[in-house]
Coordinates of C-alpha atoms and ligand atoms in Angstrom, one line a residue:
X3 CA 108.5 121.9 110.5
X4 CA 110.3 118.8 109.1
X5 CA 109.2 115.5 110.7
X6 CA 109.4 111.8 109.9
X7 CA 106.5 110.0 108.2
X8 CA 105.9 108.0 111.4
X9 CA 104.9 111.1 113.3
X10 CA 102.4 111.9 110.6
X11 CA 101.1 108.4 109.9
X12 CA 100.6 106.8 113.4
X13 CA 98.0 109.5 114.4
X14 CA 96.4 109.1 110.9
X15 CA 95.9 105.4 111.2
X16 CA 94.6 105.8 114.8
X17 CA 92.1 108.4 113.8
X18 CA 91.2 106.9 110.4
X19 CA 92.3 109.6 108.1
X20 CA 95.2 109.6 105.5
X21 CA 98.1 111.9 104.8
X22 CA 98.7 112.7 101.1
X23 CA 102.2 112.1 99.7
X24 CA 102.5 114.3 96.6
X25 CA 105.3 113.9 94.1
X26 CA 107.3 116.9 93.2
X27 CA 110.0 117.5 90.6
X28 CA 110.3 121.3 90.6
X29 CA 109.6 124.5 92.6
X30 CA 106.0 125.0 91.2
X31 CA 104.8 121.6 92.3
X32 CA 106.4 122.1 95.8
X33 CA 104.8 125.5 96.2
X34 CA 101.4 124.0 95.2
X35 CA 101.7 121.3 97.8
X36 CA 103.0 123.5 100.6
X37 CA 100.5 126.3 100.0
X38 CA 97.7 123.8 99.9
X39 CA 98.8 122.2 103.1
X40 CA 99.1 125.6 104.8
X41 CA 95.6 126.7 103.6
X42 CA 94.1 123.4 104.6
X43 CA 96.0 123.2 107.9
X44 CA 97.0 119.7 106.9
X45 CA 100.1 117.6 107.5
X46 CA 101.7 116.6 104.2
X47 CA 104.4 114.3 102.7
X48 CA 106.6 115.7 99.9
X49 CA 107.6 112.7 97.8
X50 CA 110.7 112.6 95.5
X51 CA 111.5 109.7 93.3
X52 CA 114.9 108.6 92.0
X53 CA 113.9 109.9 88.5
X54 CA 113.0 113.3 90.1
X55 CA 116.5 113.3 91.6
X56 CA 118.0 112.6 88.2
X57 CA 116.0 115.4 86.7
X58 CA 116.5 118.2 89.3
X59 CA 119.4 117.0 91.5
X60 CA 119.4 115.6 95.0
X61 CA 120.8 118.7 96.8
X62 CA 118.5 121.1 95.0
X63 CA 115.4 119.1 95.8
X64 CA 116.4 118.3 99.4
X65 CA 117.1 122.0 100.1
X66 CA 114.0 123.5 98.5
X67 CA 111.9 121.1 100.6
X68 CA 113.9 121.7 103.8
X69 CA 113.5 125.5 103.2
X70 CA 109.7 125.0 102.7
X71 CA 109.5 122.9 105.8
X72 CA 111.3 125.5 107.9
X73 CA 108.9 128.2 106.8
X74 CA 105.7 126.1 106.8
X75 CA 103.3 126.3 109.7
X76 CA 102.3 122.6 109.2
X77 CA 104.3 119.4 109.7
X78 CA 105.9 118.1 106.6
X79 CA 108.1 115.1 105.7
X80 CA 110.6 114.7 102.9
X81 CA 110.2 111.3 101.6
X82 CA 112.1 109.2 99.1
X83 CA 109.4 107.4 96.9
X84 CA 110.3 104.1 95.3
X85 CA 114.0 104.0 96.5
X86 CA 115.3 101.2 94.4
X87 CA 118.5 100.2 96.2
X88 CA 120.5 100.8 99.4
X89 CA 122.8 103.4 97.8
X90 CA 120.0 105.8 96.8
X91 CA 118.4 105.4 100.3
X92 CA 121.7 106.2 102.1
X93 CA 122.3 109.2 99.9
X94 CA 118.9 110.6 100.6
X95 CA 119.3 110.0 104.4
X96 CA 122.6 111.9 104.2
X97 CA 120.9 114.7 102.3
X98 CA 118.3 115.1 105.1
X99 CA 115.3 113.1 104.0
X100 CA 113.1 112.2 107.0
X101 CA 111.5 109.1 105.4
X102 CA 112.5 106.6 102.8
X103 CA 110.7 103.9 100.8
X104 CA 112.7 100.9 99.9
X105 CA 110.9 99.3 97.0
X106 CA 112.0 95.6 96.9
X107 CA 108.6 94.6 95.5
X108 CA 110.4 93.2 92.4
X109 CA 112.5 90.8 94.6
X110 CA 111.8 87.4 96.0
X111 CA 110.3 87.6 99.5
X112 CA 113.5 86.6 101.3
X113 CA 115.5 89.1 99.3
X114 CA 113.0 91.9 99.9
X115 CA 113.2 91.1 103.6
X116 CA 117.0 91.2 103.6
X117 CA 117.2 94.5 101.7
X118 CA 114.5 96.2 103.7
X119 CA 116.1 95.1 107.0
X120 CA 119.4 96.6 106.0
X121 CA 117.6 99.9 105.2
X122 CA 115.6 99.8 108.5
X123 CA 118.9 99.4 110.5
X124 CA 120.4 102.5 108.8
X125 CA 117.3 104.6 108.8
X126 CA 116.2 104.0 112.3
X127 CA 119.7 104.8 113.7
X128 CA 119.1 108.3 112.2
X129 CA 115.4 108.7 113.2
X130 CA 114.3 108.2 109.6
X131 CA 111.0 106.3 108.9
X132 CA 110.9 103.4 106.4
X133 CA 108.2 102.3 104.0
X134 CA 108.5 99.0 102.1
X135 CA 106.3 97.3 99.5
X136 CA 105.0 93.8 99.3
X137 CA 103.2 92.7 96.2
X138 CA 103.4 94.5 92.8
X139 CA 101.4 97.3 91.5
X140 CA 99.9 96.2 88.2
X141 CA 96.6 96.1 86.4
X142 CA 94.9 92.9 87.4
X143 CA 91.4 93.2 86.0
X144 CA 91.7 90.5 83.4
X145 CA 94.0 88.2 85.4
X146 CA 93.2 84.7 86.7
X147 CA 92.9 84.0 90.4
X148 CA 96.4 82.5 90.3
X149 CA 97.9 85.6 88.5
X150 CA 96.2 87.9 91.0
X151 CA 97.6 85.9 93.9
X152 CA 101.1 86.3 92.4
X153 CA 100.8 90.1 92.2
X154 CA 98.5 91.3 95.0
X155 CA 99.7 91.4 98.7
X156 CA 99.3 88.2 100.6
X157 CA 98.0 89.1 104.1
X158 CA 100.0 86.3 105.9
X159 CA 103.2 87.3 104.0
X160 CA 102.6 90.9 105.0
X161 CA 102.5 90.0 108.7
X162 CA 105.7 87.9 108.4
X163 CA 107.4 90.7 106.4
X164 CA 106.6 93.4 108.9
X165 CA 107.7 91.2 111.9
X166 CA 110.9 90.3 110.2
X167 CA 111.9 93.8 109.0
X168 CA 110.5 96.3 111.5
X169 CA 109.3 98.7 108.8
X170 CA 107.1 101.7 109.9
X171 CA 104.6 101.5 107.0
X172 CA 103.7 99.0 104.3
X173 CA 102.6 99.7 100.8
X174 CA 100.1 97.1 99.7
X175 CA 99.0 95.9 96.2
X176 CA 95.2 95.6 96.1
X177 CA 94.6 96.4 92.4
X178 CA 95.8 100.0 92.0
X179 CA 98.5 100.9 89.5
X180 CA 100.6 103.9 88.6
X181 CA 99.7 106.3 85.8
X182 CA 96.6 107.5 84.1
X183 CA 95.3 104.2 82.7
X184 CA 94.4 102.1 85.7
X185 CA 91.4 100.2 84.5
X186 CA 90.0 99.1 81.1
X187 CA 86.6 98.2 82.7
X188 CA 85.1 99.4 85.9
X189 CA 87.4 100.5 88.7
X190 CA 87.7 97.7 91.2
X191 CA 89.9 97.2 94.3
X192 CA 90.3 94.1 96.5
X193 CA 88.9 95.5 99.7
X194 CA 88.5 92.0 101.3
X195 CA 92.3 91.6 101.0
X196 CA 92.8 95.0 102.5
X197 CA 90.5 94.1 105.4
X198 CA 92.5 90.9 106.1
X199 CA 95.8 92.9 106.0
X200 CA 94.4 95.5 108.3
X201 CA 93.4 92.8 110.8
X202 CA 96.9 91.4 110.8
X203 CA 98.9 94.6 110.9
X204 CA 98.6 97.6 113.2
X205 CA 101.2 99.8 111.3
X206 CA 100.0 102.4 108.8
X207 CA 99.3 101.0 105.3
X208 CA 100.1 102.9 102.1
X209 CA 98.2 103.1 98.9
X210 CA 100.2 103.8 95.8
X211 CA 98.7 104.5 92.4
X212 CA 95.8 106.4 94.0
X213 CA 95.1 109.2 91.5
X214 CA 91.5 109.6 90.5
X215 CA 92.2 111.0 87.0
X216 CA 89.4 113.5 87.4
X217 CA 87.1 113.9 84.4
X218 CA 87.2 117.7 84.5
X219 CA 91.0 117.7 84.1
X220 CA 90.9 115.1 81.3
X221 CA 88.2 117.2 79.6
X222 CA 90.2 120.4 79.9
X223 CA 93.5 118.8 78.7
X224 CA 91.6 117.2 75.8
X225 CA 89.9 120.4 74.8
X226 CA 93.4 121.9 74.4
X227 CA 94.9 119.1 72.4
X228 CA 96.0 116.4 74.8
X229 CA 95.4 112.8 73.8
X230 CA 94.2 110.9 76.8
X231 CA 91.6 108.5 75.5
X232 CA 90.9 105.7 78.0
X233 CA 92.4 107.4 81.0
X234 CA 90.7 106.2 84.2
X235 CA 91.6 106.3 87.9
X236 CA 90.4 105.3 91.4
X237 CA 86.9 106.3 92.5
X238 CA 86.8 108.8 95.4
X239 CA 84.4 106.5 97.3
X240 CA 87.0 103.7 97.0
X241 CA 89.6 106.1 98.5
X242 CA 87.3 106.7 101.5
X243 CA 86.7 103.0 101.9
X244 CA 90.5 102.2 101.7
X245 CA 91.1 104.8 104.5
X246 CA 88.5 103.1 106.7
X247 CA 90.4 99.8 106.1
X248 CA 93.8 101.1 107.5
X249 CA 95.3 103.1 104.6
X250 CA 97.0 106.1 106.3
X251 CA 99.2 107.4 103.4
X252 CA 98.0 108.0 99.9
X253 CA 100.4 108.6 97.0
X254 CA 99.4 111.1 94.3
X255 CA 101.5 112.0 91.2
X256 CA 99.4 111.5 88.1
X257 CA 96.6 113.9 89.1
X258 CA 99.2 116.7 89.6
X259 CA 100.8 116.0 86.2
X260 CA 97.4 116.1 84.5
X261 CA 96.4 119.3 86.2
X262 CA 99.8 120.9 85.2
X263 CA 99.6 119.7 81.6
X264 CA 95.9 120.8 81.1
X265 CA 96.6 124.3 82.5
X266 CA 99.8 124.9 80.5
X267 CA 98.0 123.8 77.3
X268 CA 95.1 126.1 78.2
X269 CA 97.3 129.1 78.8
X270 CA 99.4 128.6 75.7
X271 CA 96.3 128.2 73.5
X272 CA 94.4 131.1 74.9
X273 CA 97.4 133.5 75.2
X274 CA 99.6 132.8 72.2
X275 CA 101.6 136.0 72.7
X276 CA 102.6 135.0 76.2
X277 CA 106.2 134.0 76.7
X278 CA 106.9 134.8 80.4
X279 CA 107.3 131.4 82.1
X280 CA 105.8 132.8 85.3
X281 CA 102.5 133.5 83.5
X282 CA 102.4 130.0 82.1
X283 CA 103.6 128.0 85.2
X284 CA 101.9 130.3 87.7
X285 CA 98.3 129.2 86.6
X286 CA 99.5 125.6 86.5
X287 CA 100.7 125.8 90.1
X288 CA 97.3 127.3 91.1
X289 CA 95.4 124.4 89.6
X290 CA 97.8 121.8 91.1
X291 CA 97.2 123.5 94.5
X292 CA 93.4 123.2 94.1
X293 CA 93.8 119.5 93.3
X294 CA 96.0 119.0 96.4
X295 CA 93.5 120.8 98.6
X296 CA 90.7 118.6 97.3
X297 CA 92.7 115.5 98.1
X298 CA 93.4 116.8 101.7
X299 CA 89.6 117.2 102.2
X300 CA 88.9 113.8 100.7
X301 CA 91.6 112.1 102.8
X302 CA 90.3 113.8 106.0
X303 CA 93.7 115.4 106.8
X304 CA 92.5 119.0 106.5
X305 CA 92.5 120.6 109.9
X306 CA 94.7 117.9 111.4
X307 CA 97.9 120.0 111.5
Ligands
G3H19 O1 105.5 106.1 91.5 C1 105.8 107.3 91.2 C2 105.6 108.0 90.0 O2 104.3 108.2 89.6 C3 106.5 107.7 88.9 O3 107.4 108.8 89.1 O4 108.3 109.2 86.8 O5 109.2 110.3 88.9 O6 109.6 107.8 88.5 P1 108.7 109.0 88.3
13P20 P1 99.5 107.8 90.7 O1 100.2 107.5 89.4 O2 98.2 107.1 90.7 O3 99.4 109.2 91.0 O4 100.4 107.1 91.8 C1 101.5 107.8 92.3 C2 102.4 106.9 93.2 O5 102.0 105.9 93.6 C3 103.7 107.5 93.6 O6 104.4 106.6 94.3
ZN21 ZN1 104.1 104.6 93.8

């Protein structure tokens, strides 16, 4: 069943669990996510970025997700991740997305408000949920206090932003970043900032850049030739703490990419005579699925569908 993010996230914030948003670019990743959600009886968000759309085509992606949702026994949403402008958002709404993110985090506050408001007006008229972002996702471990303040989400601004735009969910910057290299030193997030944001806002909060970069995947990928020295992600205990502080949607892309890459490398190395794509991509799908199931258990969404 295809639903809007709001229907998944309001109960999550109320009951202190989080729904995973998993990025997909192809059928294998989608199958991994949907099969995991079905086996875990978990609600799930299928996330598609503008570059995924460029890679696979809007109509193809929208329709494979809609087909999966029609067949699935769990509620799913089709979400535009990091929509960069009004045009991509409206195209996705037209194609049947049930949720969109408008990422105006690179804009000045007033411009971000204006763009987000415009998206909210269109999306809400069609029953589509809107996520926006305030603050920027960037490594901040060696930054000064002033630099951190310029990048991380300001709790008072967050309150004003939500009141002025009417968004359904807000992505916050508390020290996470995208990709496999999140920290040079020890993983550290600004939980005090998140606590203040939670106090001021009752809408679901979103954590981007939340992959854990699991050691077992890095080890397997490296064993089969990948070069991933220095890869480091978010600690699982930090994920749990973030959920207790109002995070109700957690975005995962990197961990699926790593699981895919490690497994494809393993199969190609161990079975040099293999050239049937299904025998190469099938095992990769299975490992992505195990990763997604693990996230659902960690986020507390298992059994909530
Ligand atoms: O933030 C989302 C992704 O991890 C980056 O995805 O390479 O599809 O833009 P992309
Ligand atoms: P990761 O790179 O940590 O998986 O974050 C993904 C993300 O935030 C997608 O929007
Ligand atoms: Zn993101």
